[in-house]
Amino acid sequence: MSRAQNFLLGLAATVALLPYVHSATISSTPAQTFLGIGGSGAWWPNDLFQFPESVRQNLSSLLFSQSGLGLSSYRYNVGSGGVGVSNPTRAPETFYVAPGQYDFTKDAAGVYFLTQASNFGVPDLTMFANSAPAPLTVDGTSCNSQFQDGTGDAYGTFLADVTQQFRDQGILINLISAMNEPDNSFGPTPCGQEGMLVEPTQRAEVVTGLWNALDARGLTNDVGILADESSQLSFATSEYPSWLPEVIDKVHALVHHTYDFPSDSSYSSYASNVKSQFSGKQTWMSEICCTMGEADGSGKGYSQGYDPTITNALLFSGLVFQSLVLAGEPHYDFWTLVSKEIGCDPSQDIGCAADPNNNGWNDGVIYYDPNFATNGNHELYVKKQFWTYKHFANFLKPGTQRLPISGSDSTTNSMLAASNSSPIVVIAMNTGSTDSTLSLTFPEDVCATSGFRTSASEDFTNIPAATGGGSDWSLNLAGLSLNSYLFDRSACR
Ligand SMILES: *[C@@H]1O[C@H](CO)[C@@H](O)[C@H](O)[C@H]1NC(C)=O
């Protein structure tokens, strides 16, 4: 299929990723080619659409421009109508009226931010659904219900028609996920969000219905089907056999969440299982959030709590490294990007957004006041994780290739190679509290040009370039920091 990756042609960079090591070597043989780094538009668009236009513009720029995160992937949540959902923010409107009949004036909030992503040139636009439109489900609701056998064609027709409508306006949705966390109906009613149970044995019908509808519109080369967004890697592994073999040729990539916070060995065995059973099929990381714990990842696990500091930012960076380096996945999405689960009242206590608390949730990288509608506080609160995620999203553009790194730490790997004129970036973190030095050997002569660091006191701040010469360089890794060091692919003059 033709993917919207050409916007960066000619700018492809060479990237290396690695955790904390003292000495390592970059390979000249590339591993995977990166496809996207992003997150989801659920459910904050419903709130942020009510903010002043200047703030909506600022938020769009913080998410989608290179001076902000520079995301290359955005997941638009196509609503089911919110029937049965008690939390109005989490009840997106649906375009569905009746078979073949739509109201495209609905969901103005979601469409606004999808349009922003498109206008900023975000190349991967996924449309994902937590539930089919309520009238199509077993109970006629948007949650606590189940996929109705026999509705695959009707549901696929809805998704394909909506996609066609956006594409006709130049909003080039190129990926569709029809069942986000099909293992959960999010009941009982009243529910906290939309959700539709799709039994493993029903999932092939969902994929086939969507494929047929895309095929009828000539869209199968331009729009890929993602499935099945299992909430846990362990579900994905055990459930693939009951639906995937039947539709493997219709699925563009296998996407999963990691709410079981898999160990390195579980994640590796998932990746190698897929490789042996479904050879040639990529796996993508499409959703994660919500853990407290230490910078090195100890103590991680799904839990409540808000930590806006470098500790949690490095913990989440470690999860990105795990997916991109350990599992070799080419596409990574964090969950909601923007959240009101700040766990404190920033209108009363101005500094509270910068302090950890146990009442919020780590589901965003930018936060807003949950009481904005009554107190008029339209401030955006940027968490440290925003700045660490920027390293990945700014530098791992679609088309860049990872170059594996080997060294004293076995989990060090990665890199991307493109044209000779392209830079190499090394993204490296230090989860210890003391400074260290990484001695890095490149496969050719390079020249260090610049560096960027995020730490407790720095937000993607310019730092001195690496020191050295030829193919041997030293990178300073300050305690509790994430660093990006840039190199030109030729000797210094
Ligand atoms: C955008 O929001 C950020 C975060 O609150 C703030 O620092 C910045 O000044 C804002 N920019 C504009 C142009 O409003």
Coordinates of C-alpha atoms and ligand atoms in Angstrom, one line a residue:
M1 CA 0.0 0.0 0.0
S2 CA 1.1 3.5 -0.5
R3 CA 1.7 5.2 2.8
A4 CA 1.9 8.9 3.4
Q5 CA 5.6 8.9 4.2
N6 CA 7.0 11.0 1.4
F7 CA 6.9 14.2 3.3
L8 CA 10.2 13.4 4.9
L9 CA 11.9 11.8 1.9
G10 CA 15.4 13.2 1.6
L11 CA 15.5 13.9 5.3
A12 CA 15.7 10.3 6.5
A13 CA 18.1 10.1 9.4
T14 CA 20.0 7.3 11.0
V15 CA 19.0 6.6 14.5
A16 CA 20.4 4.6 17.3
L17 CA 18.6 4.0 20.6
L18 CA 20.0 2.5 23.7
P19 CA 19.5 2.4 27.4
Y20 CA 22.3 3.0 30.0
V21 CA 25.6 1.4 29.0
H22 CA 29.2 2.3 29.2
S23 CA 30.6 1.1 25.9
A24 CA 28.9 0.0 22.8
T25 CA 29.2 -0.4 19.1
I26 CA 26.7 0.6 16.4
S27 CA 26.1 -1.9 13.6
S28 CA 26.0 -0.8 9.9
T29 CA 23.2 -3.3 9.1
P30 CA 19.8 -1.6 9.7
A31 CA 17.0 -3.3 11.7
Q32 CA 13.4 -2.0 11.3
T33 CA 12.3 1.1 9.5
F34 CA 10.3 3.4 11.7
L35 CA 6.7 4.2 10.6
G36 CA 5.2 6.4 13.3
I37 CA 5.4 7.8 16.8
G38 CA 2.1 9.1 18.2
G39 CA -0.9 8.9 20.4
S40 CA -4.7 9.1 20.6
G41 CA -7.4 11.7 20.4
A42 CA -9.6 10.3 23.1
W43 CA -11.4 11.8 24.9
W44 CA -9.9 15.2 25.5
P45 CA -11.0 16.7 22.1
N46 CA -14.6 16.9 23.6
D47 CA -13.2 19.2 26.3
L48 CA -10.5 21.1 24.4
F49 CA -12.9 22.0 21.6
Q50 CA -14.6 24.2 24.2
F51 CA -11.3 26.1 24.9
P52 CA -10.5 29.5 23.2
E53 CA -9.2 29.1 19.6
S54 CA -5.8 30.4 20.6
V55 CA -5.4 27.5 23.1
R56 CA -6.7 25.0 20.6
Q57 CA -4.1 26.2 18.2
N58 CA -1.3 26.1 20.8
L59 CA -2.3 22.6 21.7
S60 CA -2.3 21.5 18.1
S61 CA 1.2 22.9 17.6
L62 CA 2.5 21.3 20.9
L63 CA 1.3 17.9 19.6
F64 CA 1.9 18.1 15.8
S65 CA 4.6 20.6 15.0
Q66 CA 8.3 19.8 15.1
S67 CA 8.8 22.6 17.7
G68 CA 6.4 20.6 19.8
L69 CA 6.3 16.8 19.9
G70 CA 6.3 16.5 16.1
L71 CA 4.1 13.4 16.2
S72 CA 4.0 11.3 13.0
S73 CA 0.9 9.3 14.1
Y74 CA -2.5 10.4 15.4
R75 CA -5.4 8.1 16.3
Y76 CA -8.8 9.6 15.8
N77 CA -11.6 8.0 17.9
V78 CA -14.7 7.5 15.7
G79 CA -17.6 7.6 18.1
S80 CA -20.3 5.1 18.6
G81 CA -22.7 7.7 20.0
G82 CA -21.9 7.2 23.7
V83 CA -25.2 5.3 24.4
G84 CA -24.8 4.0 28.0
V85 CA -21.7 6.0 28.8
S86 CA -22.2 8.2 31.9
N87 CA -19.1 10.4 31.5
P88 CA -20.0 13.0 28.8
T89 CA -16.4 13.6 27.9
R90 CA -16.0 9.9 27.0
A91 CA -19.2 9.8 24.9
P92 CA -18.3 10.8 21.4
E93 CA -21.1 11.5 18.9
T94 CA -21.5 9.2 15.9
F95 CA -22.0 10.0 12.3
Y96 CA -24.3 6.9 11.9
V97 CA -28.0 7.6 11.4
A98 CA -29.2 4.5 9.5
P99 CA -27.7 2.1 7.0
G100 CA -26.1 4.3 4.3
Q101 CA -27.2 7.5 6.1
Y102 CA -24.8 9.8 7.9
D103 CA -24.8 13.1 9.7
F104 CA -21.3 14.5 9.1
T105 CA -22.0 17.6 11.3
K106 CA -21.6 15.3 14.4
D107 CA -18.4 15.1 16.4
A108 CA -17.2 18.5 15.5
A109 CA -14.7 18.3 18.4
G110 CA -13.0 15.1 17.2
V111 CA -13.0 16.3 13.6
Y112 CA -11.4 19.6 14.6
F113 CA -8.3 18.0 16.1
L114 CA -8.2 15.3 13.3
T115 CA -8.2 18.2 10.9
Q116 CA -5.4 19.9 12.8
A117 CA -3.3 16.7 12.7
S118 CA -3.9 16.5 8.9
N119 CA -3.1 20.2 8.4
F120 CA 0.2 19.9 10.3
G121 CA 1.1 17.0 7.9
V122 CA 0.9 14.1 10.4
P123 CA 1.5 11.2 7.9
D124 CA -0.3 8.3 9.8
L125 CA -3.9 9.0 10.6
T126 CA -5.6 6.1 12.2
M127 CA -9.4 6.0 12.7
F128 CA -10.1 3.7 15.7
A129 CA -13.4 2.6 17.3
N130 CA -14.1 1.4 20.8
S131 CA -17.5 0.2 19.6
A132 CA -19.6 -0.1 16.4
P133 CA -22.4 2.5 16.2
A134 CA -24.8 1.7 19.0
P135 CA -27.7 0.5 16.7
L136 CA -25.5 -2.2 15.3
T137 CA -24.5 -3.9 18.6
V138 CA -26.4 -6.7 20.3
D139 CA -28.0 -4.4 22.9
G140 CA -28.1 -1.2 20.9
T141 CA -25.6 0.5 23.2
S142 CA -22.1 1.8 23.0
C143 CA -20.8 -0.2 25.9
N144 CA -21.6 -3.2 28.0
S145 CA -22.6 -4.9 24.7
Q146 CA -21.2 -7.2 22.1
F147 CA -20.6 -7.3 18.4
Q148 CA -23.7 -8.7 16.7
D149 CA -23.0 -11.7 14.4
G150 CA -23.9 -10.9 10.9
T151 CA -23.2 -7.1 11.1
G152 CA -19.7 -7.3 9.8
D153 CA -20.7 -5.9 6.4
A154 CA -22.9 -3.1 7.9
Y155 CA -20.1 -2.1 10.3
G156 CA -17.4 -2.2 7.6
T157 CA -19.6 -0.1 5.3
F158 CA -20.0 2.5 8.0
L159 CA -16.2 2.7 8.6
A160 CA -15.4 2.7 4.9
D161 CA -18.0 5.4 4.1
V162 CA -16.7 7.7 6.9
T163 CA -13.1 7.1 5.7
Q164 CA -14.1 7.9 2.1
Q165 CA -15.8 11.1 3.3
F166 CA -12.7 12.3 5.1
R167 CA -10.4 11.3 2.3
D168 CA -12.5 13.3 -0.2
Q169 CA -11.8 16.4 2.0
G170 CA -8.1 15.7 1.9
I171 CA -7.9 14.2 5.4
L172 CA -6.1 11.1 4.4
I173 CA -7.0 8.5 7.0
N174 CA -4.7 5.6 6.0
L175 CA -5.3 3.1 8.8
I176 CA -8.5 1.8 10.5
S177 CA -8.8 -0.2 13.7
A178 CA -12.4 -1.4 14.1
M179 CA -12.1 -3.0 17.6
N180 CA -10.1 -1.3 20.3
E181 CA -9.7 -3.7 23.2
P182 CA -12.3 -6.2 21.9
D183 CA -11.7 -8.2 25.1
N184 CA -13.6 -5.7 27.2
S185 CA -17.2 -4.3 27.0
F186 CA -16.4 -1.7 29.6
G187 CA -19.7 -2.6 31.4
P188 CA -21.7 -2.6 33.6
T189 CA -23.9 0.3 32.6
P190 CA -23.6 3.2 33.2
C191 CA -20.1 2.8 31.8
G192 CA -17.0 4.9 32.1
Q193 CA -16.3 4.7 28.3
E194 CA -17.4 3.1 25.1
G195 CA -16.5 -0.6 24.5
M196 CA -17.8 -3.6 22.5
L197 CA -16.9 -7.1 23.3
V198 CA -15.8 -9.0 20.2
E199 CA -15.2 -12.6 21.0
P200 CA -12.1 -14.0 19.3
T201 CA -14.2 -16.2 17.1
Q202 CA -16.1 -13.0 15.9
R203 CA -13.0 -11.0 15.0
A204 CA -12.5 -12.4 11.5
E205 CA -16.0 -11.3 10.5
V206 CA -15.2 -7.7 11.6
V207 CA -12.0 -7.7 9.5
T208 CA -13.6 -9.3 6.5
G209 CA -16.6 -6.9 6.6
L210 CA -14.2 -3.9 6.7
W211 CA -12.0 -5.3 4.0
N212 CA -14.9 -6.0 1.6
A213 CA -16.2 -2.4 2.1
L214 CA -12.8 -0.9 1.5
D215 CA -12.3 -3.1 -1.6
A216 CA -15.7 -2.0 -3.0
R217 CA -14.5 1.6 -2.8
G218 CA -11.0 0.8 -4.3
L219 CA -9.4 1.8 -1.0
T220 CA -7.4 -1.4 0.0
N221 CA -4.1 0.0 -1.3
D222 CA -4.5 3.3 0.6
V223 CA -6.1 2.2 3.8
G224 CA -4.7 -0.6 6.0
I225 CA -6.6 -2.6 8.6
L226 CA -5.1 -2.8 12.1
A227 CA -6.2 -5.5 14.5
D228 CA -7.0 -6.5 17.2
E229 CA -5.7 -4.0 19.9
S230 CA -5.8 -6.7 22.6
S231 CA -5.4 -4.9 25.9
Q232 CA -2.7 -7.2 27.0
L233 CA 0.1 -9.0 25.1
S234 CA -0.8 -12.2 26.8
F235 CA -4.4 -12.1 25.3
A236 CA -3.0 -11.4 21.8
T237 CA -0.8 -14.5 22.0
S238 CA -3.5 -16.8 23.2
E239 CA -6.3 -15.4 20.9
Y240 CA -4.6 -15.0 17.5
P241 CA -5.1 -18.7 16.6
S242 CA -9.0 -18.3 16.8
W243 CA -9.3 -15.5 14.2
L244 CA -6.1 -14.4 12.6
P245 CA -5.2 -17.3 10.2
E246 CA -8.6 -16.7 8.4
V247 CA -7.9 -13.0 7.7
I248 CA -4.1 -12.7 7.9
D249 CA -3.9 -11.4 4.3
K250 CA -6.4 -8.7 5.1
V251 CA -4.6 -7.3 8.2
H252 CA -2.0 -4.6 7.5
A253 CA -0.3 -4.9 10.9
L254 CA -1.0 -6.6 14.3
V255 CA -1.5 -3.9 16.9
H256 CA -1.5 -4.6 20.6
H257 CA -1.6 -2.8 23.9
T258 CA 0.7 -3.7 26.8
Y259 CA -1.5 -3.2 29.9
D260 CA 0.1 -6.4 31.4
F261 CA 3.4 -4.5 31.4
P262 CA 5.2 -7.5 30.0
S263 CA 8.6 -8.5 31.1
D264 CA 11.4 -8.4 28.4
S265 CA 11.2 -12.2 28.1
S266 CA 7.4 -12.2 27.6
Y267 CA 7.6 -9.4 25.0
S268 CA 10.4 -11.2 23.2
S269 CA 8.5 -14.4 23.1
Y270 CA 5.4 -12.6 21.7
A271 CA 7.5 -11.1 18.9
S272 CA 9.2 -14.4 18.1
N273 CA 5.8 -16.3 18.2
V274 CA 4.4 -13.8 15.6
K275 CA 7.5 -14.1 13.5
S276 CA 7.3 -17.9 13.4
Q277 CA 3.5 -18.2 13.0
F278 CA 2.6 -15.2 10.9
S279 CA 5.8 -14.6 9.1
G280 CA 6.2 -11.2 7.5
K281 CA 3.5 -9.6 9.6
Q282 CA 4.6 -6.6 11.7
T283 CA 3.5 -5.9 15.3
W284 CA 2.9 -2.4 16.4
M285 CA 2.5 -0.9 19.9
S286 CA -0.7 1.1 19.9
E287 CA -1.7 2.0 23.4
I288 CA -0.2 2.2 26.9
C289 CA -0.6 4.5 29.9
C290 CA -1.0 4.7 33.7
T291 CA 1.8 3.5 35.7
M292 CA 3.8 4.8 38.7
G293 CA 7.2 3.4 39.5
E294 CA 10.9 4.1 39.3
A295 CA 13.0 5.6 36.5
D296 CA 14.5 2.2 35.7
G297 CA 11.0 0.7 35.4
S298 CA 10.9 -1.1 38.7
G299 CA 7.5 -1.0 40.3
K300 CA 5.7 -0.6 36.9
G301 CA 2.2 -1.9 36.5
Y302 CA -1.3 -0.5 35.7
S303 CA -2.2 1.9 38.6
Q304 CA -3.6 5.2 39.5
G305 CA -1.3 8.1 40.3
Y306 CA 0.1 11.2 38.7
D307 CA 3.8 11.8 38.4
P308 CA 4.9 14.7 36.2
T309 CA 8.6 14.4 37.1
I310 CA 11.6 13.0 35.3
T311 CA 11.2 9.7 37.2
N312 CA 8.0 8.8 35.4
A313 CA 9.2 10.3 32.2
L314 CA 12.2 8.0 32.1
L315 CA 10.0 5.0 33.1
F316 CA 7.8 5.6 30.0
S317 CA 10.9 6.2 27.9
G318 CA 12.0 2.7 29.0
L319 CA 8.7 1.3 27.7
V320 CA 9.4 3.0 24.3
F321 CA 12.9 1.4 24.2
Q322 CA 11.4 -2.0 25.1
S323 CA 9.0 -1.8 22.1
L324 CA 11.3 -0.3 19.6
V325 CA 14.6 -2.0 20.5
L326 CA 13.8 -5.3 22.3
A327 CA 10.7 -6.1 20.2
G328 CA 11.9 -4.3 17.1
E329 CA 8.5 -2.7 16.5
P330 CA 8.3 0.1 13.9
H331 CA 5.3 2.0 15.2
Y332 CA 4.6 3.3 18.7
D333 CA 1.5 5.1 20.1
F334 CA 1.1 6.3 23.7
W335 CA -2.5 6.6 24.9
T336 CA -4.5 9.8 25.2
L337 CA -1.7 12.5 25.0
V338 CA -3.9 15.0 26.7
S339 CA -5.8 14.5 30.0
K340 CA -7.7 16.1 32.8
E341 CA -6.7 13.5 35.3
I342 CA -4.3 15.8 37.0
G343 CA -5.4 14.8 40.5
C344 CA -5.3 18.3 42.0
D345 CA -6.9 21.7 41.6
P346 CA -4.4 23.9 39.7
S347 CA -6.8 26.9 39.8
Q348 CA -6.3 26.9 43.6
D349 CA -2.8 25.5 44.0
I350 CA -0.8 26.9 41.1
G351 CA 2.2 24.6 41.6
C352 CA 0.3 21.3 42.1
A353 CA 0.6 20.3 38.4
A354 CA 4.4 19.9 38.9
D355 CA 4.1 17.6 42.0
P356 CA 3.2 13.9 42.1
N357 CA -0.1 12.9 43.7
N358 CA -2.1 9.7 44.1
N359 CA -5.4 10.9 42.8
G360 CA -4.6 11.5 39.1
W361 CA -3.6 9.2 36.3
N362 CA -0.5 9.1 34.1
D363 CA -2.5 9.0 30.9
G364 CA -1.4 12.2 29.3
V365 CA 1.7 14.2 28.5
I366 CA -0.2 17.5 28.6
Y367 CA -2.9 18.2 31.2
Y368 CA -5.8 20.6 31.8
D369 CA -8.0 21.7 34.6
P370 CA -11.0 19.4 35.0
N371 CA -13.0 22.3 36.2
F372 CA -12.2 24.5 33.2
A373 CA -15.9 24.9 32.3
T374 CA -16.8 26.5 35.6
N375 CA -13.6 28.3 36.6
G376 CA -12.4 29.4 33.2
N377 CA -8.9 28.1 33.7
H378 CA -7.6 27.3 30.2
E379 CA -4.0 26.7 31.0
L380 CA -2.2 23.7 29.5
Y381 CA 0.2 21.8 31.9
V382 CA 3.1 20.1 30.3
K383 CA 4.5 17.1 32.0
K384 CA 8.2 16.0 31.9
Q385 CA 7.1 13.1 29.8
F386 CA 6.2 15.5 27.0
W387 CA 9.8 16.5 26.7
T388 CA 11.1 12.9 26.8
Y389 CA 8.6 11.7 24.2
K390 CA 9.7 14.6 22.0
H391 CA 13.1 13.0 21.6
F392 CA 11.5 9.9 20.0
A393 CA 8.9 11.8 18.0
N394 CA 11.2 14.5 16.8
F395 CA 13.9 12.2 15.6
L396 CA 12.4 8.8 14.7
K397 CA 10.6 10.0 11.6
P398 CA 8.9 7.6 9.2
G399 CA 11.5 6.2 6.9
T400 CA 14.4 6.3 9.4
Q401 CA 16.0 3.0 10.2
R402 CA 17.2 1.6 13.4
L403 CA 20.8 0.6 13.6
P404 CA 21.4 -2.1 16.2
I405 CA 23.7 -1.3 19.1
S406 CA 25.6 -4.0 20.9
G407 CA 27.6 -3.6 24.1
S408 CA 28.0 -4.4 27.7
D409 CA 24.2 -4.2 28.2
S410 CA 22.4 -6.8 26.1
T411 CA 19.3 -4.6 25.6
T412 CA 21.3 -2.0 23.7
N413 CA 20.3 -2.0 20.1
S414 CA 19.0 0.2 17.3
M415 CA 19.7 2.4 14.5
L416 CA 18.5 3.7 11.2
A417 CA 20.4 4.3 8.0
A418 CA 19.5 6.4 5.0
S419 CA 21.5 8.6 2.6
N420 CA 25.0 9.6 3.4
S421 CA 24.0 13.1 3.9
S422 CA 21.6 12.2 6.7
P423 CA 22.4 12.6 10.4
I424 CA 22.7 9.8 12.9
V425 CA 20.9 10.3 16.2
V426 CA 21.7 8.4 19.3
I427 CA 19.0 8.5 21.9
A428 CA 20.3 7.3 25.3
M429 CA 19.1 7.5 28.8
N430 CA 20.6 7.2 32.2
T431 CA 18.2 6.0 34.9
G432 CA 20.8 6.2 37.6
S433 CA 21.3 9.3 39.7
T434 CA 25.1 9.7 38.9
D435 CA 26.5 10.9 35.6
S436 CA 28.1 8.4 33.2
T437 CA 29.9 8.3 29.9
L438 CA 29.0 6.2 27.0
S439 CA 31.9 5.3 24.6
L440 CA 30.4 4.6 21.3
T441 CA 32.0 3.1 18.2
F442 CA 30.4 3.9 14.8
P443 CA 30.7 1.8 11.7
E444 CA 32.3 4.7 9.9
D445 CA 33.8 8.1 10.5
V446 CA 31.2 10.6 11.8
C447 CA 31.2 14.1 13.2
A448 CA 29.3 15.1 16.3
T449 CA 27.1 18.2 15.7
S450 CA 24.8 18.8 18.6
G451 CA 22.9 17.3 21.6
F452 CA 19.7 17.7 23.4
R453 CA 18.9 16.7 27.0
T454 CA 15.8 16.3 29.2
S455 CA 16.4 16.0 32.9
A456 CA 14.9 17.2 36.1
S457 CA 16.0 20.7 35.3
E458 CA 16.1 20.6 31.5
D459 CA 13.4 20.3 28.8
F460 CA 15.0 19.2 25.5
T461 CA 17.7 21.7 26.2
N462 CA 20.7 22.1 23.9
I463 CA 23.9 20.5 25.3
P464 CA 27.4 20.2 23.9
A465 CA 27.9 17.7 21.1
A466 CA 29.7 14.4 21.8
T467 CA 33.5 14.5 22.1
G468 CA 35.9 12.4 20.1
G469 CA 36.8 11.8 16.5
G470 CA 36.8 9.4 13.6
S471 CA 34.5 6.5 14.6
D472 CA 35.0 6.8 18.4
W473 CA 33.0 9.2 20.5
S474 CA 32.1 9.8 24.1
L475 CA 28.6 10.8 25.1
N476 CA 28.0 12.4 28.4
L477 CA 24.9 11.0 30.1
A478 CA 23.9 13.1 33.1
G479 CA 22.2 11.3 36.0
L480 CA 18.4 10.8 35.4
S481 CA 18.3 12.1 31.9
L482 CA 17.3 11.3 28.3
N483 CA 19.7 12.5 25.6
S484 CA 19.8 12.8 21.9
Y485 CA 23.2 13.2 20.3
L486 CA 23.4 14.0 16.6
F487 CA 26.2 13.1 14.2
D488 CA 26.9 13.8 10.5
R489 CA 27.8 10.8 8.4
S490 CA 31.3 12.0 7.5
A491 CA 34.5 12.9 9.3
C492 CA 34.9 16.3 10.9
R493 CA 36.7 18.8 8.8
Ligands
LIG1 C1 1.3 27.1 24.8 O1 1.2 26.3 26.0 C2 2.4 26.2 26.8 C3 2.1 25.2 27.9 O2 1.2 25.8 28.8 C4 2.9 27.5 27.2 O3 4.1 27.4 27.9 C5 3.1 28.4 26.0 O4 3.4 29.7 26.4 C6 1.8 28.5 25.2 N1 2.1 29.2 23.9 C7 1.2 30.1 23.5 C8 1.6 30.7 22.2 O5 0.2 30.4 24.0

